[in-house]
CSV table of C-alpha atoms in Angstrom, one decimal:
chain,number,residue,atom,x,y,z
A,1,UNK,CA,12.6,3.4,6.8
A,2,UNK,CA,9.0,2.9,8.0
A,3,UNK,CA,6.5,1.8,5.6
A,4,UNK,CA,3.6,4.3,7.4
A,5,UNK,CA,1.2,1.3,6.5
A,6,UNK,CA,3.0,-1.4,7.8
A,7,UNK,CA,3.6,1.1,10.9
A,8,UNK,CA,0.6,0.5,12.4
A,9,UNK,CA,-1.1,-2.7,11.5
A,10,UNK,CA,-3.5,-4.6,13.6
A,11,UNK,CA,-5.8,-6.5,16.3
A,12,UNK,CA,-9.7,-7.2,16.8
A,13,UNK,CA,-11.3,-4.5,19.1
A,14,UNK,CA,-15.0,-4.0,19.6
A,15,UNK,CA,-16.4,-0.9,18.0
A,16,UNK,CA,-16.4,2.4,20.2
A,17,UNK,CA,-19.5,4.5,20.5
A,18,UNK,CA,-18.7,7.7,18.9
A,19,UNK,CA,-17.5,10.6,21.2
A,20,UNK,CA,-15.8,7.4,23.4
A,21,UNK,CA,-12.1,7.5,21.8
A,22,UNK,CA,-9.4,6.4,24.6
A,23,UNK,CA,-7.1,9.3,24.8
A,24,UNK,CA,-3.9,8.0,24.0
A,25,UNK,CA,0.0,9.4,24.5
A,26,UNK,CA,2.7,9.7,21.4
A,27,UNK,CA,4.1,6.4,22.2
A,28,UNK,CA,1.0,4.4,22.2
A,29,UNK,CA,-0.5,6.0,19.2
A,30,UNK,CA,-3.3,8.8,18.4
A,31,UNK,CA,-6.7,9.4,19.6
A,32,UNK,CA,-9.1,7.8,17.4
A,33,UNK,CA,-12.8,7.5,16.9
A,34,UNK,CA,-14.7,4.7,15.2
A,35,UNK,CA,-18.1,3.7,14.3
A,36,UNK,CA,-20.5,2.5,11.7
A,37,UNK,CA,-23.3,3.9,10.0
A,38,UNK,CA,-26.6,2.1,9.1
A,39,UNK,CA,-25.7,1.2,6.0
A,40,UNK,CA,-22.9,-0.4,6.7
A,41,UNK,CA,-20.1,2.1,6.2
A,42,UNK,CA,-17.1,2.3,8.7
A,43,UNK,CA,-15.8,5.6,9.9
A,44,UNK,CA,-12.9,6.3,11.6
A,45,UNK,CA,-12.1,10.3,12.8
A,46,UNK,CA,-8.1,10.8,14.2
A,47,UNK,CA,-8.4,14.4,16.0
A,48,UNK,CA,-5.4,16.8,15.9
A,49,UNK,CA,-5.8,20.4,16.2
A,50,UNK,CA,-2.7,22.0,15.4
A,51,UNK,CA,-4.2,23.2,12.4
A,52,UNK,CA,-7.5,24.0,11.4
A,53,UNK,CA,-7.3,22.3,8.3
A,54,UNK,CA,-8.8,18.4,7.5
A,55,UNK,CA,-8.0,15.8,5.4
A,56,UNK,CA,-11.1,13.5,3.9
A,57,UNK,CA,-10.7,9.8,2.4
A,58,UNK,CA,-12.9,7.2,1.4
A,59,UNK,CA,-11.0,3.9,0.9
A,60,UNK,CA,-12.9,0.7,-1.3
A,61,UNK,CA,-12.4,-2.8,-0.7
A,62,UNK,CA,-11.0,-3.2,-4.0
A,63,UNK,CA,-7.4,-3.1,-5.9
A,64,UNK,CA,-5.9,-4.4,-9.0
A,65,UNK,CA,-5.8,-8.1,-7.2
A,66,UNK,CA,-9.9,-7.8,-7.3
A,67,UNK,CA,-9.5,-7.1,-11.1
A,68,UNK,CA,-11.2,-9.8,-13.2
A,69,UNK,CA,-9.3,-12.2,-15.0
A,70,UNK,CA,-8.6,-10.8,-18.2
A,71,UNK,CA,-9.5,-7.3,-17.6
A,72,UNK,CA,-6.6,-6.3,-15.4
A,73,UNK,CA,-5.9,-2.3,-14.9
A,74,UNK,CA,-10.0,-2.2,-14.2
A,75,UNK,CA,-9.5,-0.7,-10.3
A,76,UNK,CA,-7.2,1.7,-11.7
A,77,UNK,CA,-9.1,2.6,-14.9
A,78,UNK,CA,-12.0,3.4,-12.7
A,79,UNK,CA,-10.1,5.4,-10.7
A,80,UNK,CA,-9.3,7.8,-13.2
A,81,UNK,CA,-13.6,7.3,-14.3
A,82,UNK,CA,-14.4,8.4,-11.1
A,83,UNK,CA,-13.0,12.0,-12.0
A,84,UNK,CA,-15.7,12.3,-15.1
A,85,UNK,CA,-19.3,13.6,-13.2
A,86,UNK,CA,-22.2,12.6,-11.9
A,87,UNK,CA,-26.0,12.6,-12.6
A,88,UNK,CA,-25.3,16.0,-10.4
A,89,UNK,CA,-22.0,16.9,-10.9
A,90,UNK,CA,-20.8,17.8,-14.1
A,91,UNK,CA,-17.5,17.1,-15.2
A,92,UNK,CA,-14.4,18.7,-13.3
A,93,UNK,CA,-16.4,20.2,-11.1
A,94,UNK,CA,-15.5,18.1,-7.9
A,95,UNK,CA,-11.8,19.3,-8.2
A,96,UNK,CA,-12.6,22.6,-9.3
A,97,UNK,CA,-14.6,23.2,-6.4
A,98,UNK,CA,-11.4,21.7,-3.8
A,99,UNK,CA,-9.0,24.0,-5.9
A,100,UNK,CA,-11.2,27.3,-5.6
A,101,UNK,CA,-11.3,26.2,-1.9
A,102,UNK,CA,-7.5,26.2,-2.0
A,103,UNK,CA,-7.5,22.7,-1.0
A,104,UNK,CA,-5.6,19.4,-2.5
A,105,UNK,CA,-7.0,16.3,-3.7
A,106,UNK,CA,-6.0,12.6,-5.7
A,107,UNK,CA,-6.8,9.3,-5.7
A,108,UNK,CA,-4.7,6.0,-5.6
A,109,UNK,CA,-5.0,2.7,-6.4
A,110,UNK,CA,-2.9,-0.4,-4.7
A,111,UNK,CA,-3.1,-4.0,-5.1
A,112,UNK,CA,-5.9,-4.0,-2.5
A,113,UNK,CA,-7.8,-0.9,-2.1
A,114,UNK,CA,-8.3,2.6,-3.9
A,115,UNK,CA,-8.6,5.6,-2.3
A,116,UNK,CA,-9.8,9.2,-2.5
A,117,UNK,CA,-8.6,12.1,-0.6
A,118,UNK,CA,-9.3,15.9,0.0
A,119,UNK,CA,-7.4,18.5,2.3
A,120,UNK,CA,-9.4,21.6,2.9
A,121,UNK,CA,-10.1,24.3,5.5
A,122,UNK,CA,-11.9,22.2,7.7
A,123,UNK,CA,-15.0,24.5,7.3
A,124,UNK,CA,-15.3,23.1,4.0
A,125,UNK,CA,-15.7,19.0,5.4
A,126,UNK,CA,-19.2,18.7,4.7
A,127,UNK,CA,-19.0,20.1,0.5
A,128,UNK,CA,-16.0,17.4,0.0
A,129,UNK,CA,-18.3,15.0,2.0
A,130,UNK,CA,-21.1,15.8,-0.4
A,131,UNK,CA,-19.3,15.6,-3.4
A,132,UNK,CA,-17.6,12.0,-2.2
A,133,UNK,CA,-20.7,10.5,-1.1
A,134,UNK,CA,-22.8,11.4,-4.7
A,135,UNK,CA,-19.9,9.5,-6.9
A,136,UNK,CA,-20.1,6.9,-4.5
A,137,UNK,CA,-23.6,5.4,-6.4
A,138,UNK,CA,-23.9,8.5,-9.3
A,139,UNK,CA,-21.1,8.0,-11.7
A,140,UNK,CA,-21.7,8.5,-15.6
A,141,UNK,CA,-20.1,7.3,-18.4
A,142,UNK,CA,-20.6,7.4,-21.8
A,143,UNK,CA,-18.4,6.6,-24.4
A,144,UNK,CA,-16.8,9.3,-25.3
A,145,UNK,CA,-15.5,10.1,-22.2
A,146,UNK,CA,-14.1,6.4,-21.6
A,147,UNK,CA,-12.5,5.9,-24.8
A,148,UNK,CA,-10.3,9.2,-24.4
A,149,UNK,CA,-9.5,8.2,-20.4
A,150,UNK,CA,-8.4,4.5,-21.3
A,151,UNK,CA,-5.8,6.6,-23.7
A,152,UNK,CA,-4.0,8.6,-21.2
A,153,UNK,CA,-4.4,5.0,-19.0
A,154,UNK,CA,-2.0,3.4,-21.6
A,155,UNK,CA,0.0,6.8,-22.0
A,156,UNK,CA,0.7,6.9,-18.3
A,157,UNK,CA,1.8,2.5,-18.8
A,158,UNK,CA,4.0,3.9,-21.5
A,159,UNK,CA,5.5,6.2,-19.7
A,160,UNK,CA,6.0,5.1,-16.1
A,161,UNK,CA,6.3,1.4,-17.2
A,162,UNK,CA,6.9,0.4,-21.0
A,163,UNK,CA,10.0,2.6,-21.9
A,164,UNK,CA,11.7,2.2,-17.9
A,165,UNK,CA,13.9,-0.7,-17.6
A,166,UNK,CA,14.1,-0.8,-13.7
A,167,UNK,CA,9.6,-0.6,-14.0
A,168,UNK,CA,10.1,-3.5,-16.7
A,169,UNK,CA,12.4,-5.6,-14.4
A,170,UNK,CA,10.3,-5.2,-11.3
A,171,UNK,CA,7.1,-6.4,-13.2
A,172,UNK,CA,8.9,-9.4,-14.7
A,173,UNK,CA,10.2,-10.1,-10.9
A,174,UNK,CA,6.8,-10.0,-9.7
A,175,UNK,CA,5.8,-12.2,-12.4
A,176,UNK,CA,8.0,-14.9,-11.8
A,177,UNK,CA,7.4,-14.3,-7.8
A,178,UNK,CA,3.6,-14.5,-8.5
A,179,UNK,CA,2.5,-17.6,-10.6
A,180,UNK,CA,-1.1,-17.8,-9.3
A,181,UNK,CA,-2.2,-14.8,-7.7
A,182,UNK,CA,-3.0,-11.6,-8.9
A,183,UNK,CA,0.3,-10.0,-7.0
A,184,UNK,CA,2.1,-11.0,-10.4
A,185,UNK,CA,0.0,-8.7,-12.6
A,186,UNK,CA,1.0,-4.8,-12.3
A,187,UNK,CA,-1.6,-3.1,-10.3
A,188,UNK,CA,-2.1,-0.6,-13.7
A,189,UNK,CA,-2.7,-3.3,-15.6
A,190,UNK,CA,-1.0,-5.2,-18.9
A,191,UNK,CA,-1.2,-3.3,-22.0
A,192,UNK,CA,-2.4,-5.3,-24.3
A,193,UNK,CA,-5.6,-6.0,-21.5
A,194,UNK,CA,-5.8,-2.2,-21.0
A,195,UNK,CA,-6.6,-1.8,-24.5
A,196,UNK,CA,-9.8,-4.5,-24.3
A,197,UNK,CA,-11.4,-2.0,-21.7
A,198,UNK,CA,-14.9,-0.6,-22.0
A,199,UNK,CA,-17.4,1.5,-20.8
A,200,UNK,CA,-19.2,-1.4,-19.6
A,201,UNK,CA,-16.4,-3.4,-17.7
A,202,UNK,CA,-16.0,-0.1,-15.2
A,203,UNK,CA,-19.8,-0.1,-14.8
A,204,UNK,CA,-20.0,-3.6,-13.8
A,205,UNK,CA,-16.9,-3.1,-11.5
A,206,UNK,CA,-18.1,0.1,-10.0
A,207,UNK,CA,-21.5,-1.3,-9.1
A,208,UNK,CA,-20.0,-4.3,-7.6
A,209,UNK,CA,-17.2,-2.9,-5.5
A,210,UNK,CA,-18.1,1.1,-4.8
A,211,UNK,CA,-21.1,0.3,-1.8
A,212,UNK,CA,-21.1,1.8,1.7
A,213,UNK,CA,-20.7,-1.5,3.3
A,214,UNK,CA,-17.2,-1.8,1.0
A,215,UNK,CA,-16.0,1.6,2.3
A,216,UNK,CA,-14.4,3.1,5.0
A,217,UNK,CA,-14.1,6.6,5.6
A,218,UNK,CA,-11.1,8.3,7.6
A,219,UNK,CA,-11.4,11.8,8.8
A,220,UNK,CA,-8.1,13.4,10.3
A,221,UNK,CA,-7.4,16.9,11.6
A,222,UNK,CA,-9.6,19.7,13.4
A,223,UNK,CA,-12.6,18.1,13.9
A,224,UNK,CA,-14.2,15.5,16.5
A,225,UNK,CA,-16.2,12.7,16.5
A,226,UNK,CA,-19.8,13.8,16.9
A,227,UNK,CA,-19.4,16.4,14.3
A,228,UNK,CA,-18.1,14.2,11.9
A,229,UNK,CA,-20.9,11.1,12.8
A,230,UNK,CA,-23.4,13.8,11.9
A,231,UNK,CA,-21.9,15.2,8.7
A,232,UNK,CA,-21.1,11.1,7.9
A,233,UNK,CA,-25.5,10.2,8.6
A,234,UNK,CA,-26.3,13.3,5.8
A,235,UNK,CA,-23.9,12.9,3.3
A,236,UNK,CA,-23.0,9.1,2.9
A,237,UNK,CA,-25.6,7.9,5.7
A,238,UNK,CA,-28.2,8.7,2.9
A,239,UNK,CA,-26.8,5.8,0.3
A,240,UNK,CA,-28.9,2.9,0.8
A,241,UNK,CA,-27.3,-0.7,1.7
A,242,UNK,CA,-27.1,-2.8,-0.6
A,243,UNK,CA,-26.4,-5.7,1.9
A,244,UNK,CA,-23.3,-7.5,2.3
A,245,UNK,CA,-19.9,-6.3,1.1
A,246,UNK,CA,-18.5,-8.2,-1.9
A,247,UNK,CA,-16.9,-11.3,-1.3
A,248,UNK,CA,-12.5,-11.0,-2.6
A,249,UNK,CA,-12.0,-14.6,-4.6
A,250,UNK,CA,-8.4,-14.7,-4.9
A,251,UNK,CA,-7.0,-18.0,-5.4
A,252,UNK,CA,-3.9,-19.4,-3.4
A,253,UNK,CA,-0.2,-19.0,-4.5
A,254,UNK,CA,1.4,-22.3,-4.2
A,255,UNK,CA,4.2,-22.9,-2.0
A,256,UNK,CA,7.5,-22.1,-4.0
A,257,UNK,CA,10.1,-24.8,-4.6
A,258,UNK,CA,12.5,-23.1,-6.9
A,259,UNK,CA,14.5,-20.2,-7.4
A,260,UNK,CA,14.3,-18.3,-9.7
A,261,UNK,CA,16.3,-15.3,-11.6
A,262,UNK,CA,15.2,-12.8,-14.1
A,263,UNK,CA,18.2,-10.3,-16.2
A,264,UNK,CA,17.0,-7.5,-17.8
A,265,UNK,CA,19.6,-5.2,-20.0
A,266,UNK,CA,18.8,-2.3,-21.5
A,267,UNK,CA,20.9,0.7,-23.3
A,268,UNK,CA,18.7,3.1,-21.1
A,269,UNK,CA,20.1,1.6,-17.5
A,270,UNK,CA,23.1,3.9,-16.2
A,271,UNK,CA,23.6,2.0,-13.1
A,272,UNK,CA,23.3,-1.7,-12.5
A,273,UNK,CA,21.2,-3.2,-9.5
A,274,UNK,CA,20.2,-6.1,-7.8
A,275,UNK,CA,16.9,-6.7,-6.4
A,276,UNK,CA,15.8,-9.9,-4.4
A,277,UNK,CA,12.1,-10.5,-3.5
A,278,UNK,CA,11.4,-13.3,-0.9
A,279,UNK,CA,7.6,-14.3,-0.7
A,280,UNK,CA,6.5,-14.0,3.5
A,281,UNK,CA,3.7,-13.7,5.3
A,282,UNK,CA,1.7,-10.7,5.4
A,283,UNK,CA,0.6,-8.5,8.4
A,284,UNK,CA,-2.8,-10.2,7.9
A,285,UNK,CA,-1.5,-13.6,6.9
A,286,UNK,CA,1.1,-14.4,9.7
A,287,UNK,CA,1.0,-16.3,12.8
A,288,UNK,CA,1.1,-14.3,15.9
A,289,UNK,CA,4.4,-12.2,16.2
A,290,UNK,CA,5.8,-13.2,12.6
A,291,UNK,CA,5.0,-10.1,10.9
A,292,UNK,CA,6.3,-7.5,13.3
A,293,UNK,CA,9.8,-10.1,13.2
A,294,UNK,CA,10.1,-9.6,9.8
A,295,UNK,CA,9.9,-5.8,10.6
A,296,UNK,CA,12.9,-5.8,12.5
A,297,UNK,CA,15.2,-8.4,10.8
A,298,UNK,CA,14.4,-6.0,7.7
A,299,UNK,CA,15.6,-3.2,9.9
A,300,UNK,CA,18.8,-4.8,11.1
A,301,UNK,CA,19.3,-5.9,7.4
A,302,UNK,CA,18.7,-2.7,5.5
A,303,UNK,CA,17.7,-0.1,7.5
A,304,UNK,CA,19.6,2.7,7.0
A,305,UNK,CA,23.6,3.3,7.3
A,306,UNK,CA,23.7,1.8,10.5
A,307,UNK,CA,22.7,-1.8,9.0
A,308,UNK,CA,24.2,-5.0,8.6
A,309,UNK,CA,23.9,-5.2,4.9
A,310,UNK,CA,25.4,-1.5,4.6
A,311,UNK,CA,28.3,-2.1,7.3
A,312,UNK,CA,29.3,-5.0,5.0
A,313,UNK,CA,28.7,-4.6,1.7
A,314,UNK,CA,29.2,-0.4,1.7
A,315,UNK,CA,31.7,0.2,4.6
A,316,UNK,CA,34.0,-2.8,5.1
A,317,UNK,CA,34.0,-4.9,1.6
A,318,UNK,CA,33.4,-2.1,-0.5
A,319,UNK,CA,31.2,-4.2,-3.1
A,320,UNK,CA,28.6,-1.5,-3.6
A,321,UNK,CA,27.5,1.8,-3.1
A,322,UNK,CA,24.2,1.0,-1.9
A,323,UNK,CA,22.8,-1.7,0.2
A,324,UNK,CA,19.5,-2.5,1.8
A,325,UNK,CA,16.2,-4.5,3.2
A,326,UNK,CA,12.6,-3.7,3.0
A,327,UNK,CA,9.5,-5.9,4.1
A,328,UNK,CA,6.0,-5.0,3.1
A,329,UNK,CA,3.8,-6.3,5.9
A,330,UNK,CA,0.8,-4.2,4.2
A,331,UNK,CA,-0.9,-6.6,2.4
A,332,UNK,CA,-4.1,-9.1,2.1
A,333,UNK,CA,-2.3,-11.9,0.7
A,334,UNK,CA,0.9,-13.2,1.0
A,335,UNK,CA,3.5,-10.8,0.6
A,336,UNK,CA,7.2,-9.4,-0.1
A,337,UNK,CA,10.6,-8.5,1.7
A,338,UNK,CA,12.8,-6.9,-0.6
A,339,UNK,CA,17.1,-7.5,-0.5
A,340,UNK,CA,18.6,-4.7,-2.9
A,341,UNK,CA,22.1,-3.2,-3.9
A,342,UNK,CA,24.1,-1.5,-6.1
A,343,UNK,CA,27.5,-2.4,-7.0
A,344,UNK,CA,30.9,-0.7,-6.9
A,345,UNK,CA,32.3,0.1,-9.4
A,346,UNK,CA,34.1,-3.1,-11.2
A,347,UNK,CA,32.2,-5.5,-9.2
A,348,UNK,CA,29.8,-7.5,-11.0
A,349,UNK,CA,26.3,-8.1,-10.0
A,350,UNK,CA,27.1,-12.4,-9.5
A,351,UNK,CA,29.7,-10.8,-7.2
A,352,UNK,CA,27.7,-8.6,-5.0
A,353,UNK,CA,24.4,-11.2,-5.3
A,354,UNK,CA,27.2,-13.7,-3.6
A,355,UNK,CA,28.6,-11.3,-0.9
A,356,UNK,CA,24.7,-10.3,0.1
A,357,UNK,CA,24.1,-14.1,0.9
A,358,UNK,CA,27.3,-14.7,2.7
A,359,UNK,CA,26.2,-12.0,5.2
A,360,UNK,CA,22.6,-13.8,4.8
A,361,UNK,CA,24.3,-17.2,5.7
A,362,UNK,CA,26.6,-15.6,8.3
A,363,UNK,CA,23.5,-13.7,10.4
A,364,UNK,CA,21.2,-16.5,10.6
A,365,UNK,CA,24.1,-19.1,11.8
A,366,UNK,CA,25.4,-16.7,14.1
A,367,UNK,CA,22.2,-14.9,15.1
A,368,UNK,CA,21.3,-11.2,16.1
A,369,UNK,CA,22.2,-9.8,19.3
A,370,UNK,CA,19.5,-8.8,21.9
A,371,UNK,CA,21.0,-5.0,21.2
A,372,UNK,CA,20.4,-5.4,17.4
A,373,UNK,CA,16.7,-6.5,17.8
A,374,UNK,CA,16.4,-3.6,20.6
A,375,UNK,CA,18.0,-1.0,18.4
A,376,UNK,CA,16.0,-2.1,15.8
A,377,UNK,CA,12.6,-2.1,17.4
A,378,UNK,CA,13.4,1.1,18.9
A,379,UNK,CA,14.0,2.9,15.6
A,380,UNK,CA,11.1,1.3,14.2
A,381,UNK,CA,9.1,2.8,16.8
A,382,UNK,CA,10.6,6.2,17.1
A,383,UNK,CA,10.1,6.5,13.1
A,384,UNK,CA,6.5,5.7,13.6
A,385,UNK,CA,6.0,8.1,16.3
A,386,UNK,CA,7.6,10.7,14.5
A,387,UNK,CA,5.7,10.0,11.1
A,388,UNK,CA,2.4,10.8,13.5
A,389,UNK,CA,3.2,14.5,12.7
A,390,UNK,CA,2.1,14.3,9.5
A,391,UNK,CA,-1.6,14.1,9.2
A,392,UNK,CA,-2.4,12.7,6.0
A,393,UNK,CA,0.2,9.6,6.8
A,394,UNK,CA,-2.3,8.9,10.0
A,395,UNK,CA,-5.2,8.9,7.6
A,396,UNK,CA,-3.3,6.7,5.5
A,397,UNK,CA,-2.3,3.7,8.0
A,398,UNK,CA,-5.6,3.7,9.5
A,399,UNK,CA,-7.5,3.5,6.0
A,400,UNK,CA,-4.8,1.1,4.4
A,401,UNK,CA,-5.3,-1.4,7.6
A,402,UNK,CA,-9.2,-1.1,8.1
A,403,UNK,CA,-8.9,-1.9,4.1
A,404,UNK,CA,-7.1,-5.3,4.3
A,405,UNK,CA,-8.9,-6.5,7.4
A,406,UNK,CA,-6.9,-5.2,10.4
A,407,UNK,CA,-9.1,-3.0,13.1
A,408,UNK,CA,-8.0,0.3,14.8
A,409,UNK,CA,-6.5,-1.6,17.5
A,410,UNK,CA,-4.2,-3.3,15.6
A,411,UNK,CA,-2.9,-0.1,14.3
A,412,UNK,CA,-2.8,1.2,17.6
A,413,UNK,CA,-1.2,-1.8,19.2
A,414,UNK,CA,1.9,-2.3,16.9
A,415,UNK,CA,4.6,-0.3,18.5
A,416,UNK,CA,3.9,-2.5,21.4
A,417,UNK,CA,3.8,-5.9,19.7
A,418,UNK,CA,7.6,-4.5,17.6
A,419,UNK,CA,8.7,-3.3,21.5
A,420,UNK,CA,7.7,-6.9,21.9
A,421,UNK,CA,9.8,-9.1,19.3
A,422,UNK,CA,12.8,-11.2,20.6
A,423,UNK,CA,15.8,-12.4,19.4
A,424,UNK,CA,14.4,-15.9,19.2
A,425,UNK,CA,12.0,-14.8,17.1
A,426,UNK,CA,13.9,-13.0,14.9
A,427,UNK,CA,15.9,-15.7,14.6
A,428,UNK,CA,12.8,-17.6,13.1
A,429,UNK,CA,12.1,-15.0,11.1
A,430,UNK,CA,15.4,-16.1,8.6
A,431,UNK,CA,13.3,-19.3,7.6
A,432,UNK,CA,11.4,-16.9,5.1
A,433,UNK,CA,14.9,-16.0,3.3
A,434,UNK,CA,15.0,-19.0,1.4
A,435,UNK,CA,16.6,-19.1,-2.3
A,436,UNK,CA,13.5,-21.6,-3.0
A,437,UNK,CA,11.0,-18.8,-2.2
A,438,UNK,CA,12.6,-16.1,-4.0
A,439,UNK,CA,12.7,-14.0,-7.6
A,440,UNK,CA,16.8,-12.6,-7.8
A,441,UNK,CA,16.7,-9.4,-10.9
A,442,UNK,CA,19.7,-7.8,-12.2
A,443,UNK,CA,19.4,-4.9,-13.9
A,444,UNK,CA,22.1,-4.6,-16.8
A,445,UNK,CA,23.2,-1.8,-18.9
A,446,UNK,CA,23.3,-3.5,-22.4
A,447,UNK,CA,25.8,-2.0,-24.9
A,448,UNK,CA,24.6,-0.6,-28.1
């Protein structure tokens, strides 16, 4: 499957005048837009007209990486803050307004950006613009309205992270993957750090952070440029600079020299599984032609019923049920491509961790075939093509790239650098899937 970040990521274009969008075909990409406004903010509009419907985000600079040491779960804490009213807007009102509209709304937060997003009529751009760009600077908080919030914070931990064994095994993996960077903390935070968190912490990380030159606004659907560049100079054009965009200090993981495994049993788990996590470049943090390699050999690997690691392990040894490969090229920093199964019944998870790295061993002596890495590339491009449709997924890969660095581009230009990849260079591509940089989990059902 295509990550839709990691779908389109990157190159280093010079901005286009608004209105000046290169009209571009379904293979290459979608007409886009993209400019900057005085004070520093980037917009980017992606035309379709299918529908007469928009959808709005505003993306920040920031994640759960950018969290101070200490105070981790801040970028998401303040996401849920950012829900509470302005010096204008009470309370609610934002999203009682987009639901009286009959529109959608939420917000995320990742490991390197947050973002907010509307779909509405796309008569109604300029009230979610107005609404967007006055939380931008004129957030309130008091006390009683952060003390409540940072309870359903450590509610939603509980729930999603705390009582789930699989939740509680990935964040030990990432843990152990990550011993210096701020990967290895969970992007809602630890606990025990979530329970330190005041009013004044999401202050001080809202006014350092949430500034027009640390945002980037996407605009998809029935709408084009010049409408948008004026609606963008009224609305957010009226926040002042407040000159340049915060500087990211993140320090350096080291380079990994050990392997490492992590065994988690619980009475809770119903089905074993094995996980493998491999630390690899990023999109952003790979020599030229690396990242999109790792895309494929994922593919090949994992991708679907038609890969090597299901062929094997599924069809022809019969060692697991399920069986697969994922790499996550959207990221700042270093990153992550994921080996997982789940075994047959009888077979035990030393078993199936053993037959996964004889096909490992067995690929990367042997080498992939000039039709694998084609087949592969071409699926990877035909499910990015397809996943265009969708027009909150464009918003998505352009605002998630622009986030961590990349340009528009980039994001236009990566079906062409995947069309691109050899088998030489998937062949280099194995040097990243070694035990020495890599976190092995199983998951265990532990009897009572």
């Amino acid at each position: 499957m295509v990550n839709p970040v990691s779908a389109f990521p990157s190159s280093a274009a010079k901005e286009q005048p608004p209105g000046n969008g290169e009209g571009r075909d379904r293979h290459s990409g979608p007409r886009v837009d993209h400019f900057t406004l005085d004070n520093g903010m980037k917009v980017v509009v992606i035309p379709d007209h299918r529908a007469p419907v928009v959808t709005h985000m505003v993306w920040y600079r920031n994640g759960s990486a950018d969290d101070p040491r200490g105070k981790s779960g801040i970028a998401h804490f303040l996401e849920h803050l950012m829900f509470k009213g302005t010096h204008v807007h009470k309370q609610g009102e934002f999203s009682h307004v987009v639901a009286e509209l009959g529109g959608q709304e939420n917000a995320f937060t990742s490991y390197d950006y947050t973002a907010y997003f509307q779909r509405v009529a796309r008569e109604h751009l300029r009230t979610v613009m107005e609404f967007e760009a006055d939380r931008m600077t004129g957030l309130t908080l008091t006390d009683e309205i952060v003390a409540p919030e940072r309870d359903v914070v450590l509610e939603e931990r509980r729930m999603r992270s705390d009582t789930d064994p699989a939740s509680q095994l990935d964040e030990a993996m990432n843990a152990a993957l990550y011993t210096h960077h701020s990967y290895g903390v969970p992007v809602i935070g630890w606990g025990h750090e979530i329970e330190t968190l005041s009013r004044q912490d999401a202050l001080d990380y809202y006014r350092r952070f949430y500034t027009p030159e640390n945002a980037i606004l996407v605009v998809a659907g029935d709408v084009e440029a010049p409408e948008v560049e004026l609606l963008a100079r009224e609305t957010y054009g009226k926040t002042p600079a407040r000159g340049e965009a915060p500087v990211r200090d993140r320090p350096r993981e080291p380079q990994p020299r050990a392997q490492r495994l992590v065994k988690l049993a619980d009475p809770k788990v119903e089905q074993p599984a094995f996980e493998r996590i491999y630390l690899v470049p990023s999109a952003r943090t790979a020599k030229k032609g690396e990242s999109e390699a790792l895309d494929v050999l994922a593919h090949h690997l994992g991708g679907g019923q038609t890969s090597l690691f299901y062929r094997r392990l599924v069809l022809e040894q019969k060692k697991a049920v399920m069986a697969g490969a994922y790499y996550f090229a959207d990221a700042l920093d270093d990153s992550r491509f994921f080996v997982f199964a789940m075994p047959a019944e009888g077979v035990s998870l030393e078993e199936l961790e053993s037959a996964i790295d004889e096909v490992l061993s067995e690929a990367a002596r042997e080498g992939v075939s000039a039709a694998d890495v084609a087949r592969a590339a071409t699926r990877l491009v035909a499910d990015a093509v397809y996943a265009q449709d969708n027009q909150a997924s464009l918003a998505r890969w352009f605002g998630a790239a622009l986030s961590n660095g990349e340009t528009v581009e980039d994001v236009l230009g990566w079906s062409g650098r995947i069309e691109a990849v050899s088998v030489e260079d998937v062949a280099k591509a194995f040097q990243w899937l070694d035990r020495k940089r890599a976190v092995s989990g199983y998951l265990l059902k532990e009897e009572v």
